[in-house]
C-alpha atoms as a PDB file:
ATOM      1  CA  GLN A   1     106.446  42.974 138.968  1.00  0.00           C
ATOM      2  CA  VAL A   2     102.404  43.395 138.795  1.00  0.00           C
ATOM      3  CA  GLN A   3      99.554  41.061 137.641  1.00  0.00           C
ATOM      4  CA  LEU A   4      96.297  41.883 137.513  1.00  0.00           C
ATOM      5  CA  VAL A   5      93.948  39.424 135.942  1.00  0.00           C
ATOM      6  CA  GLU A   6      90.229  39.868 134.979  1.00  0.00           C
ATOM      7  CA  SER A   7      87.602  37.219 134.104  1.00  0.00           C
ATOM      8  CA  GLY A   8      83.708  36.112 134.448  1.00  0.00           C
ATOM      9  CA  GLY A   9      83.278  38.721 131.321  1.00  0.00           C
ATOM     10  CA  ASP A  10      80.106  37.431 128.863  1.00  0.00           C
ATOM     11  CA  LEU A  11      77.490  38.370 127.177  1.00  0.00           C
ATOM     12  CA  VAL A  12      73.860  39.030 128.956  1.00  0.00           C
ATOM     13  CA  GLN A  13      70.862  40.168 128.249  1.00  0.00           C
ATOM     14  CA  ALA A  14      69.232  42.783 129.970  1.00  0.00           C
ATOM     15  CA  GLY A  15      68.314  41.739 133.812  1.00  0.00           C
ATOM     16  CA  GLY A  16      70.644  39.388 133.831  1.00  0.00           C
ATOM     17  CA  SER A  17      73.531  39.054 136.045  1.00  0.00           C
ATOM     18  CA  LEU A  18      77.484  38.166 136.362  1.00  0.00           C
ATOM     19  CA  ARG A  19      80.679  37.721 138.385  1.00  0.00           C
ATOM     20  CA  LEU A  20      83.684  39.247 137.455  1.00  0.00           C
ATOM     21  CA  SER A  21      86.744  37.791 138.838  1.00  0.00           C
ATOM     22  CA  CYS A  22      90.166  40.091 139.988  1.00  0.00           C
ATOM     23  CA  ALA A  23      92.524  37.768 141.005  1.00  0.00           C
ATOM     24  CA  ALA A  24      96.517  40.241 141.506  1.00  0.00           C
ATOM     25  CA  SER A  25      99.517  39.492 142.314  1.00  0.00           C
ATOM     26  CA  GLY A  26     102.978  41.510 142.353  1.00  0.00           C
ATOM     27  CA  SER A  27     103.129  44.384 144.407  1.00  0.00           C
ATOM     28  CA  ILE A  28      99.840  44.652 144.526  1.00  0.00           C
ATOM     29  CA  SER A  29      98.632  45.468 148.394  1.00  0.00           C
ATOM     30  CA  SER A  30      96.323  44.045 149.619  1.00  0.00           C
ATOM     31  CA  ARG A  31      96.647  46.903 152.722  1.00  0.00           C
ATOM     32  CA  HIS A  32      95.553  48.918 150.063  1.00  0.00           C
ATOM     33  CA  SER A  33      91.876  50.029 148.421  1.00  0.00           C
ATOM     34  CA  MET A  34      91.197  48.012 145.758  1.00  0.00           C
ATOM     35  CA  ALA A  35      89.057  49.260 142.867  1.00  0.00           C
ATOM     36  CA  TRP A  36      86.580  48.112 139.453  1.00  0.00           C
ATOM     37  CA  TYR A  37      86.531  50.463 136.923  1.00  0.00           C
ATOM     38  CA  ARG A  38      84.528  50.198 132.697  1.00  0.00           C
ATOM     39  CA  GLN A  39      85.188  51.324 129.828  1.00  0.00           C
ATOM     40  CA  ALA A  40      83.141  51.659 127.199  1.00  0.00           C
ATOM     41  CA  PRO A  41      83.716  52.709 123.906  1.00  0.00           C
ATOM     42  CA  GLY A  42      85.069  55.291 122.868  1.00  0.00           C
ATOM     43  CA  LYS A  43      84.508  56.977 126.409  1.00  0.00           C
ATOM     44  CA  GLN A  44      87.209  57.949 128.853  1.00  0.00           C
ATOM     45  CA  ARG A  45      87.818  54.680 131.626  1.00  0.00           C
ATOM     46  CA  GLU A  46      85.320  55.265 134.888  1.00  0.00           C
ATOM     47  CA  TRP A  47      85.606  53.807 137.981  1.00  0.00           C
ATOM     48  CA  VAL A  48      83.174  51.825 139.577  1.00  0.00           C
ATOM     49  CA  ALA A  49      83.578  50.647 142.657  1.00  0.00           C
ATOM     50  CA  GLN A  50      86.133  50.348 145.081  1.00  0.00           C
ATOM     51  CA  MET A  51      87.071  48.231 148.718  1.00  0.00           C
ATOM     52  CA  THR A  52      89.043  49.474 151.520  1.00  0.00           C
ATOM     53  CA  SER A  53      91.366  46.932 153.093  1.00  0.00           C
ATOM     54  CA  GLY A  54      89.223  47.482 155.981  1.00  0.00           C
ATOM     55  CA  GLY A  55      86.225  45.567 154.023  1.00  0.00           C
ATOM     56  CA  PHE A  56      84.043  48.974 153.529  1.00  0.00           C
ATOM     57  CA  PRO A  57      82.559  49.933 149.979  1.00  0.00           C
ATOM     58  CA  SER A  58      81.698  52.911 147.740  1.00  0.00           C
ATOM     59  CA  TYR A  59      79.776  52.289 144.241  1.00  0.00           C
ATOM     60  CA  ALA A  60      79.447  54.958 141.340  1.00  0.00           C
ATOM     61  CA  ASP A  61      76.137  56.250 140.803  1.00  0.00           C
ATOM     62  CA  SER A  62      76.211  54.421 137.573  1.00  0.00           C
ATOM     63  CA  VAL A  63      76.186  50.713 140.086  1.00  0.00           C
ATOM     64  CA  GLU A  64      75.258  51.630 143.494  1.00  0.00           C
ATOM     65  CA  GLY A  65      72.271  49.075 144.615  1.00  0.00           C
ATOM     66  CA  ARG A  66      72.558  47.072 141.649  1.00  0.00           C
ATOM     67  CA  PHE A  67      76.235  45.634 141.877  1.00  0.00           C
ATOM     68  CA  THR A  68      78.179  44.397 144.819  1.00  0.00           C
ATOM     69  CA  ILE A  69      82.484  44.173 145.804  1.00  0.00           C
ATOM     70  CA  SER A  70      83.811  42.027 147.860  1.00  0.00           C
ATOM     71  CA  ARG A  71      87.530  40.775 148.881  1.00  0.00           C
ATOM     72  CA  TYR A  72      88.934  37.236 149.048  1.00  0.00           C
ATOM     73  CA  ASN A  73      92.356  35.969 150.141  1.00  0.00           C
ATOM     74  CA  ALA A  74      94.425  38.560 151.955  1.00  0.00           C
ATOM     75  CA  GLY A  75      92.585  40.502 149.795  1.00  0.00           C
ATOM     76  CA  THR A  76      94.407  39.872 146.324  1.00  0.00           C
ATOM     77  CA  THR A  77      91.552  38.069 144.955  1.00  0.00           C
ATOM     78  CA  VAL A  78      88.351  41.431 144.034  1.00  0.00           C
ATOM     79  CA  TYR A  79      85.122  40.260 142.793  1.00  0.00           C
ATOM     80  CA  LEU A  80      82.255  42.884 142.172  1.00  0.00           C
ATOM     81  CA  LEU A  81      78.824  40.903 141.518  1.00  0.00           C
ATOM     82  CA  MET A  82      76.722  42.560 139.106  1.00  0.00           C
ATOM     83  CA  ASN A  83      73.213  42.720 139.363  1.00  0.00           C
ATOM     84  CA  SER A  84      69.633  43.553 136.893  1.00  0.00           C
ATOM     85  CA  LEU A  85      71.889  44.951 134.397  1.00  0.00           C
ATOM     86  CA  LYS A  86      71.586  47.528 131.712  1.00  0.00           C
ATOM     87  CA  PRO A  87      72.909  48.351 127.811  1.00  0.00           C
ATOM     88  CA  GLU A  88      74.822  51.419 128.659  1.00  0.00           C
ATOM     89  CA  ASP A  89      76.281  48.367 131.408  1.00  0.00           C
ATOM     90  CA  THR A  90      78.563  47.361 128.352  1.00  0.00           C
ATOM     91  CA  ALA A  91      81.884  47.919 128.471  1.00  0.00           C
ATOM     92  CA  VAL A  92      85.429  46.818 129.294  1.00  0.00           C
ATOM     93  CA  TYR A  93      85.853  46.021 133.124  1.00  0.00           C
ATOM     94  CA  TYR A  94      89.355  46.552 134.934  1.00  0.00           C
ATOM     95  CA  CYS A  95      90.618  45.962 138.275  1.00  0.00           C
ATOM     96  CA  ASN A  96      93.157  47.503 139.645  1.00  0.00           C
ATOM     97  CA  ASP A  97      95.277  48.677 142.934  1.00  0.00           C
ATOM     98  CA  TYR A  98      92.908  52.061 143.296  1.00  0.00           C
ATOM     99  CA  THR A  99      95.933  54.215 145.481  1.00  0.00           C
ATOM    100  CA  PHE A 100      98.960  52.782 142.825  1.00  0.00           C
ATOM    101  CA  PRO A 101      96.897  52.272 139.474  1.00  0.00           C
ATOM    102  CA  LEU A 102     100.369  51.939 137.725  1.00  0.00           C
ATOM    103  CA  VAL A 103      99.890  49.247 135.467  1.00  0.00           C
ATOM    104  CA  TRP A 104      96.597  48.122 133.954  1.00  0.00           C
ATOM    105  CA  GLY A 105      95.675  44.014 133.002  1.00  0.00           C
ATOM    106  CA  GLN A 106      93.453  43.087 129.346  1.00  0.00           C
ATOM    107  CA  GLY A 107      90.457  42.921 131.320  1.00  0.00           C
ATOM    108  CA  THR A 108      87.056  41.929 130.655  1.00  0.00           C
ATOM    109  CA  GLN A 109      84.736  42.530 127.760  1.00  0.00           C
ATOM    110  CA  VAL A 110      81.003  43.109 129.802  1.00  0.00           C
ATOM    111  CA  THR A 111      78.414  43.092 126.413  1.00  0.00           C
ATOM    112  CA  VAL A 112      75.293  44.146 127.896  1.00  0.00           C
ATOM    113  CA  SER A 113      71.873  42.737 124.787  1.00  0.00           C
ATOM    114  CA  SER A 114      68.663  44.884 125.078  1.00  0.00           C
END
């Protein structure tokens, strides 16, 4: 019983900001690292950021300095604040348990126009 619900995606102009939210329930553990991924059309899913249960974040080079991951509600709610968005950030964004990414949600579409 796993449920991952991403929200917050939108169409935004380059340089704009978005805040994505992820509500995790079921077997997703607040004691594991949670992560954000993205997948652009025709490309493989890419790891974007993660946050350990202890509150230590890490980021892909492509987003470091622009994106911020955070956790709330005992670690089952995960956010991704995206600033200075670029067209190359356009993708479907997913959240998941970094340790056991067994089931994926529908994701949320982020489209950045130039």
